Amino acid sequence: MKFKTIDWKGDRVRILDQRRLPQEVRYLDCRSASSVAQAIRTMAIRGAPAIGVAAAMGIALGAKKNRSDNPRVFAKAVEKVCREMRETRPTAVNLFWAVDRMEKILERVENDGVDETKKRLMREALQILKTDIEVNRKIGKYGKKLIKAGDGVLTHCNAGALATGGFGTALGVIYAARDEGKQFQVFVDETRPMLQGCRLTAWELVQEKIPATLITDNMAGVLMRKGLVDLVVVGADRIAGNGDTANKIGTYGLAVLSKSHGIPFYVAAPTSTLDLSLVSGEEIPIEERNIAEVTHFRGYPIAPKGVKAFNPAFDVTPHSLIHGIITEKGIIRKPFHKNLRKVFSTLNSRTERFQTVSYRTRNSKEG
Ligand code: MRU
């Protein structure tokens, strides 16, 4: 990749400001944990794995900048930073997963001491970033087999290098197939209302010189009917125990269309996106964002004043519409409730510190 989505710079976290793409490649230097939280909230950085990395780096930065040498006082302050990160965005579970990992290190501060804990927190954040890139490459390795020369591949939102530590999940599959020399066509949903497909995915594909055609979200059906789409691959923000998958709003509609045209529909996601504490997608908290994102276009009003609008940022695709989930452990197939658990137990037995915490409770307003 010719760009870095997020980078640790010692005294600050450098984030490629995605709100400015594609017009401008500008980096945002976050010098405090709160400014990292603000970058997540305002979507300067977005995408499930990327916000996990950002939250971890924000916590490491908050810890580094704390002046106390008293372990209890230090822990209290960093716990506050962890809470701030948890409250930035509710749907992508990678964020909670990353904060959990950081909290595990913080818990040992009384034994390890403040200075050592600061170093460990920084190392953990960098490890989360490094692992995410490696994991995405493995997702690509497994997923590329699904793409045949001459295929039309449709994707939604941005699940590329910008949405992750690097390389991407759904786009990782596309990059891996390209790296093998396969020639195929990518169709990119623009992804209303925030236009991640148009602004970010199209930008990434142009950078990588991959032939891509941008469409508005309501054109997917026509393409499918014309026989131009052979595969749909999307990312995920949270996958429940039965395989139901939350992803960017519009994913569900695409899955329904794929089913009715007999087109395979795949989700590409790291295992850090699995939330097996949830039985089904019904329990996934869905972020609702400001209606101005629907009624306005980059600040310009496009709807009559006073009209109501609805703006859920994500939807849930039922597992019945999903052919397979491409992870770094391979492609998981149905029955998902059984096979996801198998992968999960492998992760636990290899002590990869995959936590069975109840994200739902921690994340709910009541909790
Ligand atoms: O609101 P966003 O832009 O953070 O939503 C991002 C998505 O829905 C992505 O498809 C998902 O996080 C997968 S990213 C690898």
Coordinates of N, CA, C and O in Angstrom, one line a residue, residues 239-345:
I239 N -19.9 -10.1 14.1 CA -20.6 -11.3 13.6 C -21.0 -12.1 14.9 O -20.2 -12.4 15.7
A240 N -22.3 -12.3 14.9 CA -22.9 -13.0 16.1 C -22.6 -14.5 16.0 O -22.2 -15.0 14.9
G241 N -22.9 -15.2 17.1 CA -22.6 -16.7 17.2 C -23.2 -17.5 16.1 O -22.7 -18.6 15.8
N242 N -24.3 -17.1 15.5 CA -25.0 -17.9 14.5 C -24.6 -17.4 13.1 O -25.2 -17.9 12.1
G243 N -23.7 -16.5 13.0 CA -23.2 -16.0 11.7 C -23.9 -14.8 11.2 O -23.5 -14.2 10.2
D244 N -25.0 -14.3 11.9 CA -25.6 -13.1 11.4 C -24.5 -12.0 11.5 O -23.8 -11.9 12.5
T245 N -24.5 -11.1 10.5 CA -23.4 -10.2 10.3 C -23.9 -8.7 10.2 O -24.6 -8.4 9.3
A246 N -23.4 -7.9 11.1 CA -23.6 -6.5 11.0 C -22.5 -5.9 10.1 O -21.3 -6.1 10.3
N247 N -23.0 -5.1 9.1 CA -22.0 -4.4 8.3 C -22.7 -3.1 7.8 O -23.9 -2.9 8.2
K248 N -22.0 -2.3 7.1 CA -22.6 -1.1 6.6 C -24.0 -1.2 6.0 O -24.3 -2.1 5.3
I249 N -24.8 -0.2 6.4 CA -26.2 -0.1 5.9 C -26.2 -0.3 4.4 O -25.4 0.3 3.6
G250 N -27.1 -1.2 4.0 CA -27.2 -1.5 2.5 C -26.7 -2.9 2.2 O -27.0 -3.5 1.2
T251 N -25.9 -3.5 3.2 CA -25.3 -4.8 3.0 C -26.5 -5.9 2.9 O -26.4 -6.8 2.1
Y252 N -27.4 -5.7 3.8 CA -28.5 -6.7 3.8 C -29.3 -6.7 2.5 O -29.6 -7.8 1.9
G253 N -29.6 -5.5 1.9 CA -30.3 -5.5 0.6 C -29.5 -6.2 -0.4 O -30.0 -6.9 -1.3
L254 N -28.2 -6.0 -0.4 CA -27.3 -6.6 -1.4 C -27.3 -8.1 -1.3 O -27.3 -8.9 -2.3
A255 N -27.4 -8.6 0.0 CA -27.4 -10.1 0.2 C -28.7 -10.6 -0.3 O -28.8 -11.7 -0.9
V256 N -29.8 -9.9 -0.1 CA -31.1 -10.4 -0.6 C -31.1 -10.4 -2.2 O -31.5 -11.4 -2.8
L257 N -30.6 -9.4 -2.8 CA -30.4 -9.4 -4.2 C -29.6 -10.5 -4.7 O -29.9 -11.2 -5.7
S258 N -28.5 -10.8 -4.0 CA -27.5 -11.9 -4.4 C -28.3 -13.2 -4.4 O -28.2 -14.0 -5.3
K259 N -29.0 -13.4 -3.3 CA -29.8 -14.7 -3.2 C -30.7 -14.8 -4.4 O -30.8 -15.9 -5.0
S260 N -31.4 -13.7 -4.7 CA -32.5 -13.9 -5.7 C -31.8 -14.0 -7.1 O -32.5 -14.5 -8.0
H261 N -30.6 -13.7 -7.3 CA -29.9 -13.9 -8.6 C -28.9 -15.1 -8.5 O -28.2 -15.3 -9.5
G262 N -28.9 -15.8 -7.4 CA -28.0 -17.0 -7.3 C -26.6 -16.6 -7.3 O -25.7 -17.4 -7.8
I263 N -26.2 -15.5 -6.7 CA -24.8 -15.1 -6.7 C -24.3 -15.3 -5.3 O -24.9 -14.9 -4.3
P264 N -23.1 -16.0 -5.2 CA -22.5 -16.2 -3.9 C -22.2 -14.9 -3.1 O -21.6 -14.0 -3.7
F265 N -22.6 -14.9 -1.9 CA -22.4 -13.7 -1.0 C -21.5 -14.1 0.2 O -21.8 -14.9 1.0
Y266 N -20.3 -13.5 0.2 CA -19.3 -13.8 1.2 C -19.0 -12.6 2.1 O -19.0 -11.4 1.6
V267 N -18.7 -12.9 3.4 CA -18.2 -11.9 4.3 C -16.8 -12.2 4.6 O -16.4 -13.3 4.8
A268 N -15.9 -11.1 4.6 CA -14.5 -11.3 4.9 C -14.2 -10.5 6.2 O -14.5 -9.3 6.2
A269 N -13.7 -11.2 7.2 CA -13.5 -10.5 8.5 C -12.5 -11.3 9.3 O -12.5 -12.5 9.3
P270 N -11.7 -10.6 10.1 CA -10.8 -11.3 11.1 C -11.6 -11.9 12.2 O -12.8 -11.5 12.5
T271 N -11.0 -12.8 12.9 CA -11.8 -13.4 14.1 C -12.0 -12.4 15.2 O -12.8 -12.6 16.0
S272 N -11.3 -11.3 15.2 CA -11.5 -10.2 16.2 C -12.9 -9.6 15.9 O -13.4 -8.8 16.8
T273 N -13.6 -9.9 14.8 CA -14.9 -9.4 14.6 C -16.0 -10.3 15.0 O -17.2 -10.0 15.0
L274 N -15.6 -11.5 15.5 CA -16.6 -12.4 16.0 C -17.0 -12.0 17.4 O -16.2 -11.7 18.2
D275 N -18.3 -12.1 17.7 CA -18.8 -11.9 19.0 C -19.7 -13.0 19.4 O -20.9 -13.0 19.2
L276 N -19.1 -14.1 19.9 CA -19.8 -15.3 20.2 C -20.6 -15.1 21.5 O -21.3 -16.1 21.9
S277 N -20.5 -14.0 22.2 CA -21.4 -13.8 23.4 C -22.8 -13.4 22.9 O -23.7 -13.4 23.7
L278 N -23.0 -13.2 21.6 CA -24.3 -12.9 21.1 C -24.8 -14.1 20.3 O -24.1 -14.6 19.5
V279 N -26.0 -14.5 20.7 CA -26.6 -15.7 20.0 C -27.0 -15.4 18.6 O -26.7 -16.2 17.7
S280 N -27.5 -14.2 18.3 CA -27.9 -13.8 17.0 C -27.7 -12.3 16.7 O -27.4 -11.6 17.7
G281 N -27.9 -11.9 15.5 CA -27.7 -10.5 15.1 C -28.7 -9.6 15.7 O -28.4 -8.4 15.8
E282 N -29.8 -10.1 16.2 CA -30.8 -9.3 16.9 C -30.2 -8.5 18.0 O -30.7 -7.4 18.4
E283 N -29.1 -9.1 18.6 CA -28.6 -8.4 19.8 C -27.5 -7.4 19.5 O -26.9 -6.8 20.4
I284 N -27.1 -7.3 18.2 CA -26.0 -6.4 17.9 C -26.5 -4.9 18.0 O -27.5 -4.6 17.4
P285 N -25.8 -4.1 18.8 CA -26.2 -2.7 18.9 C -25.9 -2.0 17.6 O -24.8 -2.1 17.0
I286 N -26.9 -1.3 17.0 CA -26.8 -0.6 15.7 C -26.7 0.9 16.0 O -27.6 1.5 16.6
E287 N -25.6 1.4 15.5 CA -25.4 2.9 15.7 C -26.4 3.7 14.8 O -26.5 3.4 13.6
E288 N -27.0 4.7 15.4 CA -27.8 5.6 14.6 C -27.1 6.9 14.6 O -26.8 7.4 15.7
R289 N -26.9 7.4 13.4 CA -26.1 8.7 13.3 C -27.0 9.9 13.0 O -28.2 9.7 12.8
N290 N -26.4 11.0 13.1 CA -27.1 12.3 12.9 C -27.9 12.3 11.5 O -27.3 11.9 10.5
I291 N -29.1 12.7 11.5 CA -29.9 12.6 10.3 C -29.4 13.6 9.2 O -29.7 13.5 8.0
A292 N -28.6 14.6 9.7 CA -28.0 15.5 8.7 C -27.1 14.8 7.7 O -27.0 15.3 6.6
E293 N -26.7 13.6 8.0 CA -25.9 12.8 7.0 C -26.8 12.4 5.8 O -26.3 12.2 4.7
V294 N -28.1 12.3 6.1 CA -29.0 11.9 5.0 C -29.6 13.2 4.4 O -29.8 13.2 3.1
T295 N -29.9 14.2 5.2 CA -30.7 15.3 4.7 C -29.7 16.4 4.0 O -30.2 17.3 3.3
H296 N -28.4 16.2 4.3 CA -27.4 17.1 3.7 C -26.4 16.4 3.0 O -26.1 15.2 3.2
F297 N -25.7 17.0 2.0 CA -24.6 16.5 1.3 C -23.4 17.4 1.6 O -23.3 18.5 1.1
R298 N -22.5 16.9 2.4 CA -21.3 17.6 2.8 C -21.7 19.1 3.2 O -21.2 20.1 2.7
G299 N -22.7 19.1 4.1 CA -23.1 20.4 4.7 C -24.2 21.1 3.9 O -24.8 22.0 4.4
Y300 N -24.4 20.7 2.6 CA -25.4 21.4 1.8 C -26.7 20.7 1.9 O -26.8 19.4 1.7
P301 N -27.8 21.4 2.2 CA -29.1 20.7 2.3 C -29.6 20.1 1.0 O -29.7 20.8 0.0
I302 N -30.1 18.9 1.1 CA -30.6 18.3 -0.2 C -32.0 17.8 0.1 O -32.6 17.1 -0.7
A303 N -32.6 18.0 1.3 CA -33.9 17.6 1.6 C -34.7 18.9 2.2 O -34.0 19.8 2.7
P304 N -36.0 18.9 2.1 CA -36.7 20.0 2.6 C -36.5 20.1 4.1 O -36.5 19.1 4.8
K305 N -36.4 21.3 4.6 CA -36.3 21.5 6.1 C -37.5 20.9 6.8 O -38.6 21.0 6.3
G306 N -37.3 20.2 7.9 CA -38.4 19.7 8.7 C -38.7 18.3 8.4 O -39.5 17.7 9.1
V307 N -38.2 17.7 7.2 CA -38.6 16.3 6.9 C -37.9 15.4 7.9 O -36.8 15.7 8.4
K308 N -38.5 14.3 8.2 CA -37.9 13.3 9.1 C -36.9 12.5 8.3 O -37.1 12.3 7.1
A309 N -36.0 11.9 9.0 CA -35.0 11.0 8.3 C -34.6 9.9 9.2 O -34.7 10.0 10.5
F310 N -34.1 8.8 8.7 CA -33.7 7.7 9.5 C -32.3 7.4 9.0 O -32.0 7.4 7.8
N311 N -31.4 7.2 10.0 CA -30.0 7.0 9.6 C -29.2 5.9 10.4 O -28.3 6.2 11.1
P312 N -29.7 4.7 10.3 CA -28.9 3.6 11.0 C -27.6 3.4 10.1 O -27.6 3.3 8.9
A313 N -26.4 3.3 10.8 CA -25.2 3.2 10.1 C -24.9 1.8 9.6 O -24.1 1.6 8.7
F314 N -25.6 0.8 10.2 CA -25.3 -0.6 9.9 C -26.7 -1.3 9.8 O -27.7 -0.9 10.3
D315 N -26.6 -2.5 9.1 CA -27.7 -3.4 9.2 C -27.2 -4.8 9.4 O -26.0 -5.0 9.5
V316 N -28.1 -5.7 9.6 CA -27.7 -7.1 10.0 C -28.1 -8.0 8.8 O -29.3 -8.0 8.5
T317 N -27.2 -8.8 8.3 CA -27.5 -9.7 7.2 C -27.7 -11.1 7.9 O -26.8 -11.6 8.6
P318 N -28.9 -11.7 7.8 CA -29.1 -13.0 8.4 C -28.1 -14.1 7.8 O -27.8 -14.0 6.6
H319 N -27.7 -15.0 8.7 CA -26.7 -16.0 8.2 C -27.2 -16.8 7.1 O -26.4 -17.3 6.3
S320 N -28.5 -17.0 6.9 CA -29.0 -17.8 5.8 C -28.6 -17.2 4.5 O -28.6 -18.0 3.5
L321 N -28.3 -15.9 4.4 CA -28.0 -15.3 3.1 C -26.5 -15.3 2.8 O -26.0 -14.9 1.8
I322 N -25.7 -15.9 3.8 CA -24.2 -15.8 3.7 C -23.7 -17.1 3.3 O -23.9 -18.2 4.0
H323 N -22.9 -17.2 2.2 CA -22.3 -18.4 1.8 C -21.1 -18.9 2.6 O -20.9 -20.1 2.9
G324 N -20.3 -17.9 3.1 CA -19.2 -18.3 3.9 C -18.6 -17.0 4.5 O -18.8 -15.9 4.0
I325 N -17.8 -17.2 5.6 CA -17.1 -16.1 6.2 C -15.6 -16.4 6.1 O -15.1 -17.4 6.6
I326 N -15.0 -15.5 5.4 CA -13.5 -15.7 5.1 C -12.8 -15.1 6.2 O -12.8 -13.8 6.5
T327 N -12.1 -15.9 7.0 CA -11.3 -15.4 8.1 C -9.8 -15.8 7.9 O -9.5 -16.5 7.0
E328 N -9.0 -15.4 8.9 CA -7.5 -15.8 8.8 C -7.3 -17.2 9.1 O -6.2 -17.8 8.9
K329 N -8.4 -17.9 9.6 CA -8.3 -19.3 9.9 C -8.9 -20.2 8.7 O -9.0 -21.4 8.9
G330 N -9.3 -19.5 7.7 CA -9.9 -20.2 6.6 C -11.3 -19.8 6.3 O -11.8 -18.8 7.0
I331 N -12.0 -20.4 5.4 CA -13.4 -20.0 5.1 C -14.3 -20.8 5.9 O -14.3 -22.0 5.9
I332 N -15.1 -20.1 6.8 CA -16.0 -20.8 7.7 C -17.4 -21.0 6.9 O -17.9 -20.0 6.4
R333 N -17.9 -22.2 6.9 CA -19.1 -22.4 6.2 C -20.2 -22.9 7.2 O -19.9 -23.1 8.4
K334 N -21.4 -23.1 6.7 CA -22.5 -23.5 7.5 C -22.4 -24.9 8.0 O -21.7 -25.7 7.3
P335 N -22.9 -25.3 9.1 CA -23.6 -24.4 10.1 C -22.7 -23.5 10.9 O -21.8 -24.0 11.5
F336 N -23.0 -22.2 10.8 CA -22.1 -21.2 11.4 C -22.0 -21.4 12.9 O -20.9 -21.2 13.5
H337 N -23.1 -21.6 13.5 CA -23.1 -21.7 15.0 C -22.2 -22.7 15.5 O -21.5 -22.5 16.5
K338 N -22.0 -23.8 14.7 CA -21.1 -24.9 15.1 C -19.7 -24.5 14.7 O -18.7 -24.6 15.5
N339 N -19.5 -24.1 13.5 CA -18.2 -23.9 12.9 C -17.5 -22.7 13.4 O -16.2 -22.7 13.6
L340 N -18.2 -21.7 13.8 CA -17.6 -20.5 14.4 C -17.1 -20.8 15.8 O -16.0 -20.4 16.2
R341 N -17.8 -21.6 16.5 CA -17.3 -22.1 17.8 C -16.1 -22.9 17.7 O -15.2 -22.8 18.6
K342 N -16.0 -23.7 16.7 CA -14.8 -24.5 16.5 C -13.5 -23.6 16.4 O -12.5 -23.9 17.0
V343 N -13.7 -22.6 15.5 CA -12.6 -21.7 15.3 C -12.2 -21.0 16.6 O -11.1 -20.8 17.0
F344 N -13.3 -20.6 17.3 CA -13.1 -19.9 18.6 C -12.3 -20.7 19.6 O -11.5 -20.3 20.3
S345 N -12.7 -22.0 19.7 CA -12.0 -22.9 20.7 C -10.5 -23.1 20.2 O -9.6 -23.2 21.1

